[in-house]
Amino acid sequence: MRYRAVFKIVAVIIVVLITWGIANNSFDQLETTRKILSFIDVDQRKPNSRTVAKAPEPKCSLSRVCPPHHFALHITSGAANVVGPKICFDGKIIMSHVFNNVGPGLNVVVVNGTNGVVDKFGYLNMKLGIKKDILAYLTNIQPGMIVLVASFDDMTTILTNEMREVFVGMGSSLIKSVKHRDNWVFAGIAGTENRSLFEKHAVNDQKTNIYEGWPDVVELSGCFPRTLTDGQTT
Ligand SMILES: *[C@@H]1O[C@H](CO)[C@@H](O)[C@H](O)[C@H]1NC(C)=O
Ligand SMILES: *[C@@H]1O[C@H](CO)[C@@H](O)[C@H](O)[C@H]1NC(C)=O
């Protein structure tokens, strides 16, 4: 009897060890896949060494090359609470699901509008974040900075009117009507009340939702004018 009990325990331990080993292996594989994917994800094309005068190629999967003094951008919101958003600026993917640097709420990239240098990026957790800190982050963005935003999952749980007003101050006109689980993508300039043309909103509506409980993904792409040093756009 005793012998059988010991045998059972040993058997259980072996099974646990094997399962753990398999799980670890598949995590490794997942990691490898992720690395490969993130490599592919980088928006780069191999230069064609044969052509002498290379024609500039469109950036961020746009269909055309942006005119001078413009930055290519492509912003995609999250899909439900499953696939994270993606923000590409001037040919580089700054944030994406594959890069594993996105999160629920507002995914924000702040760029110096004059020279196109990415100043900071990250996500503001609009479900579990601290309202005071989020408002401070938004109000601290310097005038003239280009602000790129993509929603993921839900961006309204702790969104206050004060925060909405900050986005209005960056040129948003749709932020006031964004509700629970809506999708929203936006590009604007801090410190300008001028309405931005770079903005899209998808409404969470059971009749039209693509995903159960969430609307379709929204995306915007185009050429964003550089901020001139005097704060005006070209
Ligand atoms: C953006 O970069 C320009 C040029 O380097 C610099 O003069 C300016 O202060 C920067 N703007 C902000 C808001 O940091
Ligand atoms: C706002 O738009 C007006 C009219 O298009 C333009 O003259 C002005 O320079 C813009 N202001 C900023 C800060 O971009």
mmCIF file of N, CA, C and O in Angstrom, residues 60-146:
data_model
loop_
_atom_site.group_PDB
_atom_site.id
_atom_site.type_symbol
_atom_site.label_atom_id
_atom_site.label_comp_id
_atom_site.label_asym_id
_atom_site.label_seq_id
_atom_site.Cartn_x
_atom_site.Cartn_y
_atom_site.Cartn_z
ATOM 1 N N CYS A 60 5.743 53.939 -43.687
ATOM 2 C CA CYS A 60 4.573 53.554 -42.876
ATOM 3 C C CYS A 60 3.446 52.965 -43.731
ATOM 4 O O CYS A 60 2.266 53.195 -43.457
ATOM 5 N N SER A 61 3.798 52.233 -44.780
ATOM 6 C CA SER A 61 2.836 51.569 -45.663
ATOM 7 C C SER A 61 1.876 52.532 -46.350
ATOM 8 O O SER A 61 0.761 52.160 -46.711
ATOM 9 N N LEU A 62 2.288 53.776 -46.521
ATOM 10 C CA LEU A 62 1.449 54.709 -47.270
ATOM 11 C C LEU A 62 1.558 54.369 -48.758
ATOM 12 O O LEU A 62 2.474 53.667 -49.181
ATOM 13 N N SER A 63 0.619 54.897 -49.546
ATOM 14 C CA SER A 63 0.660 54.598 -50.971
ATOM 15 C C SER A 63 1.498 55.626 -51.724
ATOM 16 O O SER A 63 1.787 55.464 -52.907
ATOM 17 N N ARG A 64 1.912 56.678 -51.040
ATOM 18 C CA ARG A 64 2.712 57.701 -51.725
ATOM 19 C C ARG A 64 3.803 58.218 -50.794
ATOM 20 O O ARG A 64 3.736 58.041 -49.581
ATOM 21 N N VAL A 65 4.782 58.848 -51.410
ATOM 22 C CA VAL A 65 5.865 59.478 -50.651
ATOM 23 C C VAL A 65 5.365 60.836 -50.168
ATOM 24 O O VAL A 65 4.716 61.567 -50.916
ATOM 25 N N CYS A 66 5.627 61.145 -48.917
ATOM 26 C CA CYS A 66 5.148 62.424 -48.388
ATOM 27 C C CYS A 66 5.957 63.583 -48.967
ATOM 28 O O CYS A 66 7.150 63.460 -49.217
ATOM 29 N N PRO A 67 5.304 64.731 -49.170
ATOM 30 C CA PRO A 67 6.016 65.922 -49.666
ATOM 31 C C PRO A 67 7.027 66.413 -48.619
ATOM 32 O O PRO A 67 6.961 66.003 -47.464
ATOM 33 N N PRO A 68 7.932 67.280 -49.007
ATOM 34 C CA PRO A 68 8.899 67.811 -48.042
ATOM 35 C C PRO A 68 8.190 68.456 -46.854
ATOM 36 O O PRO A 68 7.066 68.947 -46.997
ATOM 37 N N HIS A 69 8.852 68.459 -45.729
ATOM 38 C CA HIS A 69 8.309 69.059 -44.502
ATOM 39 C C HIS A 69 7.042 68.370 -44.011
ATOM 40 O O HIS A 69 6.189 68.989 -43.386
ATOM 41 N N HIS A 70 6.929 67.075 -44.356
ATOM 42 C CA HIS A 70 5.805 66.284 -43.850
ATOM 43 C C HIS A 70 6.338 64.952 -43.319
ATOM 44 O O HIS A 70 7.311 64.430 -43.836
ATOM 45 N N PHE A 71 5.666 64.423 -42.319
ATOM 46 C CA PHE A 71 6.026 63.119 -41.760
ATOM 47 C C PHE A 71 4.940 62.099 -42.099
ATOM 48 O O PHE A 71 3.745 62.373 -41.914
ATOM 49 N N ALA A 72 5.374 60.920 -42.579
ATOM 50 C CA ALA A 72 4.407 59.844 -42.820
ATOM 51 C C ALA A 72 3.932 59.306 -41.470
ATOM 52 O O ALA A 72 4.730 59.153 -40.545
ATOM 53 N N LEU A 73 2.645 59.045 -41.368
ATOM 54 C CA LEU A 73 2.168 58.394 -40.151
ATOM 55 C C LEU A 73 1.038 57.421 -40.458
ATOM 56 O O LEU A 73 0.339 57.551 -41.469
ATOM 57 N N HIS A 74 0.905 56.444 -39.611
ATOM 58 C CA HIS A 74 -0.123 55.415 -39.762
ATOM 59 C C HIS A 74 -0.476 54.942 -38.356
ATOM 60 O O HIS A 74 0.372 54.409 -37.657
ATOM 61 N N ILE A 75 -1.720 55.170 -37.979
ATOM 62 C CA ILE A 75 -2.149 54.825 -36.619
ATOM 63 C C ILE A 75 -3.337 53.866 -36.693
ATOM 64 O O ILE A 75 -4.311 54.143 -37.391
ATOM 65 N N THR A 76 -3.246 52.753 -35.996
ATOM 66 C CA THR A 76 -4.329 51.768 -35.971
ATOM 67 C C THR A 76 -4.738 51.534 -34.525
ATOM 68 O O THR A 76 -3.881 51.320 -33.668
ATOM 69 N N SER A 77 -6.039 51.569 -34.276
ATOM 70 C CA SER A 77 -6.506 51.331 -32.906
ATOM 71 C C SER A 77 -6.401 49.839 -32.580
ATOM 72 O O SER A 77 -6.139 49.010 -33.452
ATOM 73 N N GLY A 78 -6.642 49.505 -31.323
ATOM 74 C CA GLY A 78 -6.691 48.103 -30.939
ATOM 75 C C GLY A 78 -7.932 47.436 -31.506
ATOM 76 O O GLY A 78 -8.859 48.100 -31.974
ATOM 77 N N ALA A 79 -7.937 46.102 -31.503
ATOM 78 C CA ALA A 79 -9.111 45.333 -31.893
ATOM 79 C C ALA A 79 -9.655 44.669 -30.633
ATOM 80 O O ALA A 79 -8.979 43.849 -30.028
ATOM 81 N N ALA A 80 -10.847 45.095 -30.232
ATOM 82 C CA ALA A 80 -11.450 44.638 -28.974
ATOM 83 C C ALA A 80 -10.414 44.780 -27.855
ATOM 84 O O ALA A 80 -9.657 45.750 -27.823
ATOM 85 N N ASN A 81 -10.333 43.792 -26.956
ATOM 86 C CA ASN A 81 -9.276 43.847 -25.935
ATOM 87 C C ASN A 81 -8.236 42.773 -26.242
ATOM 88 O O ASN A 81 -7.549 42.278 -25.370
ATOM 89 N N VAL A 82 -8.151 42.424 -27.540
ATOM 90 C CA VAL A 82 -7.323 41.286 -27.930
ATOM 91 C C VAL A 82 -6.033 41.716 -28.631
ATOM 92 O O VAL A 82 -4.934 41.401 -28.179
ATOM 93 N N VAL A 83 -6.178 42.428 -29.744
ATOM 94 C CA VAL A 83 -4.982 42.830 -30.498
ATOM 95 C C VAL A 83 -4.701 44.307 -30.227
ATOM 96 O O VAL A 83 -5.577 45.151 -30.396
ATOM 97 N N GLY A 84 -3.505 44.598 -29.828
ATOM 98 C CA GLY A 84 -3.136 45.963 -29.466
ATOM 99 C C GLY A 84 -3.014 46.880 -30.667
ATOM 100 O O GLY A 84 -2.964 46.426 -31.809
ATOM 101 N N PRO A 85 -2.980 48.189 -30.427
ATOM 102 C CA PRO A 85 -2.873 49.174 -31.508
ATOM 103 C C PRO A 85 -1.463 49.239 -32.086
ATOM 104 O O PRO A 85 -0.554 48.578 -31.597
ATOM 105 N N LYS A 86 -1.326 50.028 -33.161
ATOM 106 C CA LYS A 86 -0.021 50.184 -33.793
ATOM 107 C C LYS A 86 0.162 51.636 -34.211
ATOM 108 O O LYS A 86 -0.737 52.235 -34.799
ATOM 109 N N ILE A 87 1.310 52.192 -33.899
ATOM 110 C CA ILE A 87 1.606 53.574 -34.275
ATOM 111 C C ILE A 87 2.928 53.613 -35.023
ATOM 112 O O ILE A 87 3.970 53.251 -34.486
ATOM 113 N N CYS A 88 2.848 54.031 -36.289
ATOM 114 C CA CYS A 88 4.045 54.173 -37.123
ATOM 115 C C CYS A 88 4.242 55.659 -37.401
ATOM 116 O O CYS A 88 3.295 56.364 -37.737
ATOM 117 N N PHE A 89 5.477 56.138 -37.239
ATOM 118 C CA PHE A 89 5.773 57.549 -37.504
ATOM 119 C C PHE A 89 7.063 57.664 -38.298
ATOM 120 O O PHE A 89 8.092 57.115 -37.878
ATOM 121 N N ASP A 90 7.013 58.355 -39.417
ATOM 122 C CA ASP A 90 8.185 58.619 -40.252
ATOM 123 C C ASP A 90 8.976 57.337 -40.569
ATOM 124 O O ASP A 90 10.212 57.326 -40.537
ATOM 125 N N GLY A 91 8.239 56.269 -40.853
ATOM 126 C CA GLY A 91 8.888 55.028 -41.280
ATOM 127 C C GLY A 91 9.249 54.067 -40.177
ATOM 128 O O GLY A 91 9.779 52.992 -40.440
ATOM 129 N N LYS A 92 8.977 54.445 -38.929
ATOM 130 C CA LYS A 92 9.313 53.541 -37.825
ATOM 131 C C LYS A 92 8.080 53.193 -37.015
ATOM 132 O O LYS A 92 7.298 54.077 -36.650
ATOM 133 N N ILE A 93 7.921 51.910 -36.733
ATOM 134 C CA ILE A 93 6.851 51.520 -35.837
ATOM 135 C C ILE A 93 7.332 51.782 -34.413
ATOM 136 O O ILE A 93 8.352 51.242 -33.980
ATOM 137 N N ILE A 94 6.616 52.665 -33.737
ATOM 138 C CA ILE A 94 7.044 53.056 -32.390
ATOM 139 C C ILE A 94 6.393 52.158 -31.349
ATOM 140 O O ILE A 94 7.033 51.730 -30.398
ATOM 141 N N MET A 95 5.102 51.898 -31.547
ATOM 142 C CA MET A 95 4.380 51.058 -30.594
ATOM 143 C C MET A 95 3.566 50.023 -31.360
ATOM 144 O O MET A 95 2.976 50.336 -32.384
ATOM 145 N N SER A 96 3.525 48.799 -30.849
ATOM 146 C CA SER A 96 2.671 47.787 -31.476
ATOM 147 C C SER A 96 2.492 46.595 -30.548
ATOM 148 O O SER A 96 3.247 46.417 -29.583
ATOM 149 N N HIS A 97 1.496 45.812 -30.877
ATOM 150 C CA HIS A 97 1.216 44.587 -30.150
ATOM 151 C C HIS A 97 2.448 43.681 -30.150
ATOM 152 O O HIS A 97 2.820 43.102 -29.141
ATOM 153 N N VAL A 98 3.088 43.595 -31.324
ATOM 154 C CA VAL A 98 4.249 42.723 -31.475
ATOM 155 C C VAL A 98 5.419 43.223 -30.620
ATOM 156 O O VAL A 98 6.143 42.438 -30.021
ATOM 157 N N PHE A 99 5.571 44.535 -30.534
ATOM 158 C CA PHE A 99 6.643 45.097 -29.710
ATOM 159 C C PHE A 99 6.337 44.945 -28.214
ATOM 160 O O PHE A 99 7.199 45.203 -27.380
ATOM 161 N N ASN A 100 5.091 44.598 -27.939
ATOM 162 C CA ASN A 100 4.693 44.367 -26.547
ATOM 163 C C ASN A 100 4.865 45.626 -25.692
ATOM 164 O O ASN A 100 5.260 45.543 -24.527
ATOM 165 N N ASN A 101 4.588 46.799 -26.295
ATOM 166 C CA ASN A 101 4.717 48.039 -25.527
ATOM 167 C C ASN A 101 3.418 48.859 -25.557
ATOM 168 O O ASN A 101 3.444 50.071 -25.423
ATOM 169 N N VAL A 102 2.301 48.163 -25.763
ATOM 170 C CA VAL A 102 0.992 48.824 -25.787
ATOM 171 C C VAL A 102 0.175 48.346 -24.585
ATOM 172 O O VAL A 102 0.537 47.360 -23.953
ATOM 173 N N GLY A 103 -0.906 49.061 -24.295
ATOM 174 C CA GLY A 103 -1.724 48.655 -23.154
ATOM 175 C C GLY A 103 -3.115 49.227 -23.236
ATOM 176 O O GLY A 103 -3.408 50.058 -24.113
ATOM 177 N N PRO A 104 -3.992 48.809 -22.331
ATOM 178 C CA PRO A 104 -5.384 49.270 -22.356
ATOM 179 C C PRO A 104 -5.466 50.761 -22.086
ATOM 180 O O PRO A 104 -4.733 51.281 -21.246
ATOM 181 N N GLY A 105 -6.309 51.444 -22.834
ATOM 182 C CA GLY A 105 -6.476 52.877 -22.641
ATOM 183 C C GLY A 105 -5.942 53.659 -23.816
ATOM 184 O O GLY A 105 -6.244 53.348 -24.965
ATOM 185 N N LEU A 106 -5.100 54.654 -23.523
ATOM 186 C CA LEU A 106 -4.575 55.542 -24.555
ATOM 187 C C LEU A 106 -3.098 55.263 -24.786
ATOM 188 O O LEU A 106 -2.288 55.383 -23.871
ATOM 189 N N ASN A 107 -2.765 54.889 -26.005
ATOM 190 C CA ASN A 107 -1.375 54.653 -26.382
ATOM 191 C C ASN A 107 -0.897 55.921 -27.079
ATOM 192 O O ASN A 107 -1.482 56.341 -28.078
ATOM 193 N N VAL A 108 0.145 56.536 -26.530
ATOM 194 C CA VAL A 108 0.516 57.897 -26.922
ATOM 195 C C VAL A 108 1.989 57.973 -27.348
ATOM 196 O O VAL A 108 2.860 57.444 -26.649
ATOM 197 N N VAL A 109 2.225 58.605 -28.493
ATOM 198 C CA VAL A 109 3.596 58.893 -28.927
ATOM 199 C C VAL A 109 3.719 60.411 -29.032
ATOM 200 O O VAL A 109 2.874 61.062 -29.652
ATOM 201 N N VAL A 110 4.741 60.972 -28.414
ATOM 202 C CA VAL A 110 4.963 62.417 -28.452
ATOM 203 C C VAL A 110 6.235 62.684 -29.260
ATOM 204 O O VAL A 110 7.291 62.132 -28.964
ATOM 205 N N VAL A 111 6.084 63.500 -30.307
ATOM 206 C CA VAL A 111 7.187 63.754 -31.232
ATOM 207 C C VAL A 111 7.467 65.254 -31.304
ATOM 208 O O VAL A 111 6.531 66.056 -31.339
ATOM 209 N N ASN A 112 8.732 65.618 -31.329
ATOM 210 C CA ASN A 112 9.079 67.014 -31.583
ATOM 211 C C ASN A 112 8.642 67.343 -33.016
ATOM 212 O O ASN A 112 9.162 66.770 -33.968
ATOM 213 N N GLY A 113 7.692 68.253 -33.142
ATOM 214 C CA GLY A 113 7.087 68.535 -34.436
ATOM 215 C C GLY A 113 8.017 69.248 -35.402
ATOM 216 O O GLY A 113 7.753 69.320 -36.597
ATOM 217 N N THR A 114 9.113 69.779 -34.886
ATOM 218 C CA THR A 114 10.049 70.502 -35.745
ATOM 219 C C THR A 114 11.042 69.565 -36.417
ATOM 220 O O THR A 114 11.262 69.640 -37.619
ATOM 221 N N ASN A 115 11.637 68.655 -35.620
ATOM 222 C CA ASN A 115 12.664 67.785 -36.205
ATOM 223 C C ASN A 115 12.243 66.316 -36.294
ATOM 224 O O ASN A 115 13.025 65.479 -36.759
ATOM 225 N N GLY A 116 11.051 65.984 -35.832
ATOM 226 C CA GLY A 116 10.541 64.620 -35.978
ATOM 227 C C GLY A 116 11.161 63.612 -35.021
ATOM 228 O O GLY A 116 11.006 62.412 -35.208
ATOM 229 N N VAL A 117 11.851 64.081 -33.996
ATOM 230 C CA VAL A 117 12.464 63.164 -33.036
ATOM 231 C C VAL A 117 11.414 62.723 -32.006
ATOM 232 O O VAL A 117 10.720 63.559 -31.432
ATOM 233 N N VAL A 118 11.309 61.395 -31.820
ATOM 234 C CA VAL A 118 10.348 60.882 -30.831
ATOM 235 C C VAL A 118 10.847 61.238 -29.442
ATOM 236 O O VAL A 118 11.960 60.902 -29.045
ATOM 237 N N ASP A 119 10.025 61.963 -28.714
ATOM 238 C CA ASP A 119 10.398 62.433 -27.389
ATOM 239 C C ASP A 119 10.078 61.379 -26.330
ATOM 240 O O ASP A 119 10.896 61.061 -25.486
ATOM 241 N N LYS A 120 8.868 60.830 -26.382
ATOM 242 C CA LYS A 120 8.487 59.774 -25.453
ATOM 243 C C LYS A 120 7.265 59.033 -25.985
ATOM 244 O O LYS A 120 6.545 59.542 -26.851
ATOM 245 N N PHE A 121 7.075 57.834 -25.461
ATOM 246 C CA PHE A 121 5.865 57.098 -25.824
ATOM 247 C C PHE A 121 5.519 56.141 -24.700
ATOM 248 O O PHE A 121 6.372 55.803 -23.868
ATOM 249 N N GLY A 122 4.264 55.720 -24.694
ATOM 250 C CA GLY A 122 3.819 54.809 -23.651
ATOM 251 C C GLY A 122 2.310 54.764 -23.642
ATOM 252 O O GLY A 122 1.668 55.414 -24.466
ATOM 253 N N TYR A 123 1.742 53.987 -22.723
ATOM 254 C CA TYR A 123 0.279 53.983 -22.667
ATOM 255 C C TYR A 123 -0.210 54.476 -21.328
ATOM 256 O O TYR A 123 0.409 54.245 -20.297
ATOM 257 N N LEU A 124 -1.330 55.196 -21.424
ATOM 258 C CA LEU A 124 -1.988 55.689 -20.230
ATOM 259 C C LEU A 124 -3.116 54.705 -19.934
ATOM 260 O O LEU A 124 -4.056 54.592 -20.711
ATOM 261 N N ASN A 125 -2.978 53.989 -18.838
ATOM 262 C CA ASN A 125 -3.988 52.977 -18.497
ATOM 263 C C ASN A 125 -5.265 53.666 -18.034
ATOM 264 O O ASN A 125 -5.342 54.174 -16.921
ATOM 265 N N MET A 126 -6.240 53.688 -18.932
ATOM 266 C CA MET A 126 -7.474 54.417 -18.653
ATOM 267 C C MET A 126 -8.497 53.552 -17.923
ATOM 268 O O MET A 126 -9.649 53.939 -17.754
ATOM 269 N N LYS A 127 -8.097 52.359 -17.529
ATOM 270 C CA LYS A 127 -8.978 51.512 -16.735
ATOM 271 C C LYS A 127 -8.530 51.513 -15.276
ATOM 272 O O LYS A 127 -9.340 51.577 -14.367
ATOM 273 N N LEU A 128 -7.204 51.447 -15.066
ATOM 274 C CA LEU A 128 -6.693 51.299 -13.708
ATOM 275 C C LEU A 128 -5.720 52.403 -13.306
ATOM 276 O O LEU A 128 -5.150 52.366 -12.218
ATOM 277 N N GLY A 129 -5.502 53.377 -14.202
ATOM 278 C CA GLY A 129 -4.513 54.420 -13.928
ATOM 279 C C GLY A 129 -4.988 55.418 -12.876
ATOM 280 O O GLY A 129 -6.113 55.356 -12.383
ATOM 281 N N ILE A 130 -4.078 56.352 -12.550
ATOM 282 C CA ILE A 130 -4.402 57.403 -11.572
ATOM 283 C C ILE A 130 -4.706 58.680 -12.341
ATOM 284 O O ILE A 130 -3.856 59.196 -13.079
ATOM 285 N N LYS A 131 -5.946 59.186 -12.163
ATOM 286 C CA LYS A 131 -6.420 60.331 -12.953
ATOM 287 C C LYS A 131 -5.468 61.519 -12.889
ATOM 288 O O LYS A 131 -5.164 62.129 -13.912
ATOM 289 N N LYS A 132 -5.018 61.817 -11.688
ATOM 290 C CA LYS A 132 -4.150 62.983 -11.477
ATOM 291 C C LYS A 132 -2.867 62.862 -12.316
ATOM 292 O O LYS A 132 -2.455 63.817 -12.969
ATOM 293 N N ASP A 133 -2.258 61.677 -12.306
ATOM 294 C CA ASP A 133 -1.004 61.455 -13.043
ATOM 295 C C ASP A 133 -1.226 61.547 -14.547
ATOM 296 O O ASP A 133 -0.390 62.081 -15.283
ATOM 297 N N ILE A 134 -2.361 61.002 -14.995
ATOM 298 C CA ILE A 134 -2.644 61.011 -16.429
ATOM 299 C C ILE A 134 -2.872 62.432 -16.917
ATOM 300 O O ILE A 134 -2.333 62.845 -17.946
ATOM 301 N N LEU A 135 -3.633 63.204 -16.136
ATOM 302 C CA LEU A 135 -3.869 64.598 -16.517
ATOM 303 C C LEU A 135 -2.544 65.361 -16.548
ATOM 304 O O LEU A 135 -2.283 66.131 -17.478
ATOM 305 N N ALA A 136 -1.690 65.102 -15.559
ATOM 306 C CA ALA A 136 -0.390 65.784 -15.496
ATOM 307 C C ALA A 136 0.459 65.422 -16.723
ATOM 308 O O ALA A 136 1.099 66.289 -17.324
ATOM 309 N N TYR A 137 0.457 64.151 -17.096
ATOM 310 C CA TYR A 137 1.222 63.705 -18.265
ATOM 311 C C TYR A 137 0.760 64.471 -19.508
ATOM 312 O O TYR A 137 1.590 64.967 -20.288
ATOM 313 N N LEU A 138 -0.567 64.595 -19.665
ATOM 314 C CA LEU A 138 -1.110 65.237 -20.864
ATOM 315 C C LEU A 138 -0.837 66.740 -20.875
ATOM 316 O O LEU A 138 -0.447 67.302 -21.901
ATOM 317 N N THR A 139 -1.018 67.376 -19.727
ATOM 318 C CA THR A 139 -0.835 68.835 -19.699
ATOM 319 C C THR A 139 0.636 69.217 -19.785
ATOM 320 O O THR A 139 0.967 70.335 -20.155
ATOM 321 N N ASN A 140 1.528 68.283 -19.462
ATOM 322 C CA ASN A 140 2.968 68.575 -19.523
ATOM 323 C C ASN A 140 3.557 68.480 -20.923
ATOM 324 O O ASN A 140 4.729 68.796 -21.113
ATOM 325 N N ILE A 141 2.759 68.022 -21.883
ATOM 326 C CA ILE A 141 3.281 67.935 -23.254
ATOM 327 C C ILE A 141 3.470 69.360 -23.791
ATOM 328 O O ILE A 141 2.550 70.173 -23.767
ATOM 329 N N GLN A 142 4.699 69.633 -24.238
ATOM 330 C CA GLN A 142 5.058 70.999 -24.647
ATOM 331 C C GLN A 142 4.338 71.419 -25.929
ATOM 332 O O GLN A 142 4.150 70.596 -26.829
ATOM 333 N N PRO A 143 3.958 72.699 -26.023
ATOM 334 C CA PRO A 143 3.346 73.216 -27.258
ATOM 335 C C PRO A 143 4.272 72.961 -28.452
ATOM 336 O O PRO A 143 5.487 73.058 -28.319
ATOM 337 N N GLY A 144 3.678 72.607 -29.576
ATOM 338 C CA GLY A 144 4.468 72.340 -30.785
ATOM 339 C C GLY A 144 4.769 70.866 -30.973
ATOM 340 O O GLY A 144 5.186 70.454 -32.056
ATOM 341 N N MET A 145 4.565 70.059 -29.911
ATOM 342 C CA MET A 145 4.800 68.620 -30.019
ATOM 343 C C MET A 145 3.663 67.973 -30.811
ATOM 344 O O MET A 145 2.486 68.314 -30.609
ATOM 345 N N ILE A 146 4.014 67.033 -31.681
ATOM 346 C CA ILE A 146 3.003 66.240 -32.369
ATOM 347 C C ILE A 146 2.613 65.104 -31.428
ATOM 348 O O ILE A 146 3.486 64.449 -30.844
#
